[in-house]
Amino acid sequence: MSDTDDFPTLRATGIGSMPGGDAREAARTVTGTFAGGEGMPYLPELPARGPGADMTGRTAGLLADLHAQLEPSGWRIADRPGRDMRRAVSWLREDLDALEEYTQGYEGPLKVQATGPWTLAAALQTRGGEAFLGDAGACRDLAASLAEGLRGHLAELRRRVPGARLVLQLDEPSLTAVLTGTVRTASGYRTYRAVDRQVVESALREVAAVHDGPVVAHSCAPSVPFALLRRAGFAGASFDFSLLTEGDDEALGEGVEAGFRLLAGVVPGTDTALSDPAGSVMGVRTWWRRLGLNPGLLPEAVAITPSCGLAGASPGYARAALAHCVRAANSLADNPE
């Protein structure tokens, strides 16, 4: 289970996805930006390569004893692994090879991302064509399969990068929609019933428990359920800072005081003119003062990231955005007040 005490102190990192289809270039970018003690490198994801490199297909390729194939309506469970799953597994292996090449001798934190159980349940279809989300038993089976698959994936990463302290990130952009009953069915004419919060928490805890190091959740959707994530054993959360409201203050304030880490997405994820680094984190300083928290805790509790993945950015902007995260985080550390 995740433990906030084991969470490495870091200033900056990325979300996961990168533009283009060159695994070696992506690995070189993230390790070159973050592996020098300035932040946390991660296993890049390259969805532009096509089906199997996308968020759902990539994680479906990790599932234990479940197979999927791509249908016109999306990813659907299949009887046996086919071309789509072989492609997903091949691309992941290519990404791991590239990361291993650029982390020779590396010792430090390293992040790996996978789709969380509820976003996967909202996206992956049963054989009947509806989402797993509509079947409570199927959701339990999916969470168990994901947990087992992630256990093997983490073991593979430890073998390839033995000096790494792994941080597992579960991507849950659909989590709020699952809790509020706003995930649409395949027809689009109705929505799936909201899932009970205790059921949601239980599945998240089961999947997070496969890792004996820190686990964080990522969502760039509004209304991230921070308190629920803490109860489920997560050590931190990654989110779009611009979507925070005063309604999040209490849960985040309590979380920070209990050691919950925040990965604040303040750098735009698509091409734009970047402000000066200090300007990028000005809102974080203002928000911290509003919470009334000790300024000295800010650099330890908050890391800086892009607001969401960088798959939609140009390669040049992606490199600039990650470097800007490091500079903005250094500005925050140098002057937390």
Coordinates of C-alpha atoms in Angstrom, one line a residue:
M1 CA 0.0 0.0 0.0
S2 CA 1.1 3.5 -0.7
D3 CA 2.8 5.5 2.1
T4 CA 3.2 9.2 2.1
D5 CA 6.4 8.8 4.3
D6 CA 8.0 7.0 1.3
F7 CA 7.2 9.7 -1.2
P8 CA 10.4 11.1 -2.6
T9 CA 10.9 14.9 -2.3
L10 CA 10.7 16.2 -5.9
R11 CA 10.1 19.5 -7.6
A12 CA 8.7 18.7 -11.0
T13 CA 7.6 15.9 -13.2
G14 CA 5.4 15.2 -16.2
I15 CA 2.0 13.5 -16.6
G16 CA 2.8 10.7 -19.0
S17 CA 1.8 11.2 -22.6
M18 CA 4.2 12.8 -25.1
P19 CA 3.8 13.8 -28.8
G20 CA 5.1 11.8 -31.7
G21 CA 6.0 8.2 -32.0
D22 CA 9.7 8.0 -31.3
A23 CA 10.1 6.1 -28.0
R24 CA 13.9 6.8 -27.7
E25 CA 13.4 10.5 -28.3
A26 CA 10.6 10.6 -25.6
A27 CA 12.7 8.7 -23.1
R28 CA 15.7 10.9 -23.8
T29 CA 13.6 14.0 -23.2
V30 CA 12.1 13.0 -19.9
T31 CA 15.3 11.6 -18.5
G32 CA 17.3 14.5 -19.7
T33 CA 14.9 16.9 -18.1
F34 CA 14.3 15.2 -14.8
A35 CA 17.0 12.6 -14.0
G36 CA 19.6 15.1 -12.8
G37 CA 18.0 15.6 -9.4
E38 CA 15.5 18.3 -10.6
G39 CA 12.5 16.1 -10.6
M40 CA 11.0 12.7 -11.4
P41 CA 11.5 11.0 -14.8
Y42 CA 8.7 8.7 -16.0
L43 CA 7.9 6.1 -18.6
P44 CA 6.6 8.1 -21.6
E45 CA 3.4 7.2 -23.4
L46 CA 3.0 7.9 -27.1
P47 CA -0.7 7.7 -28.1
A48 CA -0.1 9.2 -31.6
R49 CA 1.2 5.8 -32.7
G50 CA -2.4 4.6 -32.8
P51 CA -4.7 1.9 -31.2
G52 CA -2.8 0.0 -28.5
A53 CA -0.7 3.1 -27.6
D54 CA -3.8 4.9 -26.4
M55 CA -4.7 5.1 -22.7
T56 CA -7.3 2.3 -22.7
G57 CA -5.5 0.0 -25.1
R58 CA -2.1 0.3 -23.4
T59 CA -3.5 -0.7 -20.0
A60 CA -5.7 -3.4 -21.5
G61 CA -2.5 -4.9 -22.7
L62 CA -1.4 -5.3 -19.1
L63 CA -4.5 -7.1 -17.8
A64 CA -4.1 -10.6 -16.5
D65 CA -6.3 -13.3 -18.0
L66 CA -8.4 -10.7 -19.9
H67 CA -8.0 -9.8 -23.5
A68 CA -9.4 -6.9 -25.6
Q69 CA -9.7 -6.0 -29.2
L70 CA -10.6 -2.7 -30.9
E71 CA -14.2 -2.5 -32.3
P72 CA -15.7 0.5 -34.1
S73 CA -17.3 1.5 -30.8
G74 CA -14.1 1.2 -28.8
W75 CA -12.1 -1.5 -26.9
R76 CA -14.1 -4.6 -26.1
I77 CA -13.2 -7.8 -24.2
A78 CA -12.3 -10.7 -26.5
D79 CA -11.8 -14.5 -26.1
R80 CA -8.1 -14.4 -27.0
P81 CA -5.3 -11.9 -27.6
G82 CA -5.3 -10.7 -31.2
R83 CA -3.4 -8.2 -33.4
D84 CA -4.5 -5.2 -31.3
M85 CA -3.2 -6.6 -28.0
R86 CA 0.0 -7.8 -29.7
R87 CA 0.6 -4.3 -30.9
A88 CA -0.1 -2.8 -27.5
V89 CA 2.4 -5.2 -25.8
S90 CA 5.0 -4.6 -28.5
W91 CA 4.8 -0.8 -28.1
L92 CA 5.1 -1.1 -24.3
R93 CA 8.1 -3.3 -24.7
E94 CA 9.6 -0.7 -27.1
D95 CA 9.0 2.0 -24.5
L96 CA 10.6 0.0 -21.7
D97 CA 13.6 -0.7 -23.9
A98 CA 14.1 3.0 -24.5
L99 CA 13.6 3.9 -20.9
E100 CA 16.1 1.2 -19.8
E101 CA 18.7 2.6 -22.3
Y102 CA 18.5 6.1 -20.9
T103 CA 18.4 5.2 -17.2
Q104 CA 21.6 3.1 -17.0
G105 CA 23.0 3.7 -13.5
Y106 CA 20.0 5.9 -12.5
E107 CA 19.1 6.0 -8.9
G108 CA 16.1 8.0 -7.8
P109 CA 12.4 8.3 -8.2
L110 CA 10.8 7.0 -11.4
K111 CA 7.1 7.2 -12.3
V112 CA 5.0 4.7 -14.3
Q113 CA 1.4 5.4 -15.3
A114 CA -1.6 3.1 -16.0
T115 CA -5.3 3.7 -16.4
G116 CA -7.1 3.3 -13.0
P117 CA -9.8 0.7 -12.5
W118 CA -12.8 3.1 -12.8
T119 CA -11.7 5.0 -15.9
L120 CA -10.9 1.6 -17.4
A121 CA -14.3 0.3 -16.4
A122 CA -16.0 3.4 -18.0
A123 CA -14.0 2.9 -21.3
L124 CA -13.7 -0.9 -21.7
Q125 CA -16.7 -2.8 -23.1
T126 CA -17.9 -6.2 -22.1
R127 CA -18.8 -8.7 -24.9
G128 CA -22.3 -7.3 -25.0
G129 CA -21.0 -3.9 -26.0
E130 CA -21.7 -1.9 -22.8
A131 CA -19.1 -0.6 -20.4
F132 CA -17.9 -2.7 -17.5
L133 CA -19.2 0.1 -15.4
G134 CA -22.8 -1.3 -15.8
D135 CA -21.9 -4.6 -14.2
A136 CA -20.7 -4.6 -10.6
G137 CA -19.3 -8.1 -10.8
A138 CA -17.4 -7.3 -14.0
C139 CA -15.9 -4.2 -12.3
R140 CA -14.6 -6.4 -9.5
D141 CA -13.1 -8.8 -12.0
L142 CA -11.5 -6.0 -13.9
A143 CA -9.9 -4.4 -10.8
A144 CA -8.5 -7.8 -9.8
S145 CA -7.1 -8.3 -13.3
L146 CA -5.6 -4.9 -13.4
A147 CA -4.0 -5.4 -10.0
E148 CA -2.4 -8.6 -11.1
G149 CA -1.2 -7.1 -14.4
L150 CA 0.3 -4.1 -12.7
R151 CA 2.2 -6.4 -10.2
G152 CA 4.0 -8.0 -13.1
H153 CA 4.6 -4.6 -14.8
L154 CA 6.2 -3.1 -11.7
A155 CA 8.4 -6.1 -11.3
E156 CA 9.6 -5.7 -14.9
L157 CA 10.4 -2.1 -14.3
R158 CA 12.4 -3.0 -11.1
R159 CA 14.4 -5.5 -13.1
R160 CA 15.1 -3.0 -15.9
V161 CA 15.9 0.0 -13.7
P162 CA 17.1 -1.5 -10.4
G163 CA 18.2 1.8 -8.9
A164 CA 14.7 3.3 -9.3
R165 CA 12.3 4.1 -6.5
L166 CA 9.0 3.5 -8.3
V167 CA 6.0 5.8 -8.0
L168 CA 2.8 4.3 -9.5
Q169 CA 0.3 6.8 -11.1
L170 CA -3.2 5.6 -11.7
D171 CA -4.9 7.8 -14.4
E172 CA -8.5 8.4 -13.3
P173 CA -10.0 11.2 -15.4
S174 CA -13.4 9.6 -15.4
L175 CA -13.5 9.0 -11.6
T176 CA -15.7 12.0 -10.8
A177 CA -18.1 11.1 -13.6
V178 CA -18.3 7.5 -12.2
L179 CA -19.2 8.9 -8.7
T180 CA -21.8 11.3 -10.0
G181 CA -23.4 9.0 -12.5
T182 CA -22.6 11.0 -15.6
V183 CA -20.8 8.4 -17.7
R184 CA -22.9 7.8 -20.9
T185 CA -23.9 4.4 -22.2
A186 CA -22.9 3.3 -25.7
S187 CA -26.1 4.6 -27.2
G188 CA -25.5 8.0 -25.6
Y189 CA -29.2 8.2 -24.5
R190 CA -28.7 7.4 -20.9
T191 CA -26.0 7.3 -18.2
Y192 CA -24.7 4.6 -15.9
R193 CA -25.9 4.7 -12.4
A194 CA -23.5 6.4 -9.9
V195 CA -21.2 3.9 -8.2
D196 CA -21.3 3.9 -4.4
R197 CA -18.3 5.7 -2.9
Q198 CA -17.3 2.8 -0.7
V199 CA -17.3 0.5 -3.7
V200 CA -15.1 3.0 -5.6
E201 CA -12.8 3.4 -2.7
S202 CA -12.4 -0.4 -2.2
A203 CA -11.4 -1.0 -5.9
L204 CA -8.9 1.9 -5.8
R205 CA -7.4 0.5 -2.6
E206 CA -7.1 -3.0 -4.1
V207 CA -5.2 -1.8 -7.1
A208 CA -3.0 0.7 -5.2
A209 CA -2.1 -2.1 -2.8
V210 CA 0.0 -3.9 -5.5
H211 CA 2.7 -1.4 -5.1
D212 CA 4.8 -1.2 -1.9
G213 CA 5.8 2.4 -2.7
P214 CA 3.9 5.6 -3.3
V215 CA 0.8 5.6 -5.5
V216 CA -0.7 8.8 -6.9
A217 CA -3.9 9.4 -8.8
H218 CA -4.1 11.7 -11.8
S219 CA -7.1 13.5 -13.1
C220 CA -7.3 16.7 -15.2
A221 CA -11.1 16.8 -14.7
P222 CA -12.9 19.1 -12.3
S223 CA -13.9 18.1 -8.7
V224 CA -11.2 15.5 -8.0
P225 CA -12.3 13.5 -4.9
F226 CA -9.2 14.2 -2.9
A227 CA -10.5 12.9 0.4
L228 CA -11.6 9.6 -1.1
L229 CA -8.2 9.1 -2.7
R230 CA -6.6 9.7 0.7
R231 CA -8.9 7.1 2.3
A232 CA -8.0 4.6 -0.4
G233 CA -4.4 4.9 0.5
F234 CA -3.0 7.2 -2.2
A235 CA 0.1 9.2 -1.3
G236 CA -0.8 12.1 -3.6
A237 CA -2.8 13.5 -6.5
S238 CA -1.9 15.0 -9.8
F239 CA -4.4 17.6 -11.1
D240 CA -5.1 20.6 -13.2
F241 CA -4.5 23.5 -10.8
S242 CA -6.7 25.9 -12.7
L243 CA -9.8 23.7 -11.9
L244 CA -9.4 23.9 -8.1
T245 CA -12.2 25.7 -6.3
E246 CA -12.6 26.9 -2.7
G247 CA -14.6 23.7 -2.2
D248 CA -11.4 21.7 -2.5
D249 CA -9.6 23.8 0.2
E250 CA -10.6 21.8 3.2
A251 CA -9.7 18.3 1.8
L252 CA -6.4 19.6 0.4
G253 CA -5.5 21.5 3.5
E254 CA -6.1 18.5 5.7
G255 CA -4.3 16.3 3.2
V256 CA -1.2 18.4 3.1
E257 CA -1.0 18.5 6.9
A258 CA -1.2 14.7 6.8
G259 CA 1.6 14.4 4.3
F260 CA -0.5 14.0 1.1
R261 CA 1.5 15.3 -1.9
L262 CA 0.2 17.5 -4.6
L263 CA 1.3 17.5 -8.2
A264 CA 0.0 20.8 -9.4
G265 CA -0.6 21.1 -13.1
V266 CA 0.2 24.8 -13.9
V267 CA 2.0 24.7 -17.3
P268 CA -0.4 24.4 -20.3
G269 CA -0.4 21.1 -22.0
T270 CA -0.7 22.4 -25.6
D271 CA 1.4 24.9 -27.5
T272 CA 1.2 28.4 -26.1
A273 CA 3.5 31.2 -25.1
L274 CA 5.0 30.4 -21.7
S275 CA 5.1 33.0 -19.0
D276 CA 8.1 33.6 -16.8
P277 CA 8.6 30.7 -14.3
A278 CA 7.8 32.8 -11.3
G279 CA 4.5 33.9 -13.0
S280 CA 3.6 30.2 -13.6
V281 CA 3.5 29.5 -9.9
M282 CA 2.1 32.8 -8.6
G283 CA -1.3 31.2 -8.3
V284 CA 0.1 28.4 -6.2
R285 CA 1.6 30.8 -3.8
T286 CA -1.6 32.8 -3.5
W287 CA -3.6 29.6 -3.0
W288 CA -1.2 28.4 -0.3
R289 CA -1.6 31.6 1.6
R290 CA -5.4 31.3 1.4
L291 CA -5.1 27.9 3.1
G292 CA -3.0 29.4 5.8
L293 CA -0.3 26.7 5.6
N294 CA 3.3 27.2 6.5
P295 CA 5.2 28.6 3.5
G296 CA 8.2 26.4 4.4
L297 CA 6.1 23.3 3.6
L298 CA 5.2 24.4 0.1
P299 CA 8.3 23.1 -1.8
E300 CA 8.0 19.7 -0.1
A301 CA 4.3 19.3 -0.5
V302 CA 3.8 20.6 -4.1
A303 CA 5.5 19.5 -7.3
I304 CA 4.9 21.3 -10.6
T305 CA 3.7 19.5 -13.7
P306 CA 1.9 20.3 -17.0
S307 CA -1.8 20.7 -16.6
C308 CA -2.4 17.5 -18.4
G309 CA -0.6 15.1 -20.8
L310 CA 1.4 16.5 -23.7
A311 CA 0.2 14.3 -26.5
G312 CA -1.5 17.2 -28.2
A313 CA 1.6 19.4 -28.1
S314 CA 4.3 19.9 -30.7
P315 CA 7.6 18.1 -29.8
G316 CA 9.4 21.4 -29.3
Y317 CA 6.7 22.7 -27.0
A318 CA 6.7 19.5 -25.0
R319 CA 10.4 19.8 -24.3
A320 CA 10.0 23.4 -23.4
A321 CA 7.0 22.8 -21.2
L322 CA 8.8 20.1 -19.1
A323 CA 11.9 22.3 -18.8
H324 CA 9.6 25.2 -17.7
C325 CA 8.1 23.0 -15.0
V326 CA 11.6 22.5 -13.5
R327 CA 12.3 26.3 -13.6
A328 CA 8.9 27.1 -12.2
A329 CA 9.4 24.6 -9.4
N330 CA 12.8 26.0 -8.6
S331 CA 11.3 29.5 -8.4
L332 CA 8.7 28.2 -6.0
A333 CA 11.4 26.5 -3.8
D334 CA 13.6 29.6 -3.8
N335 CA 10.7 31.9 -2.8
P336 CA 7.7 30.0 -1.4
E337 CA 6.2 33.2 0.0

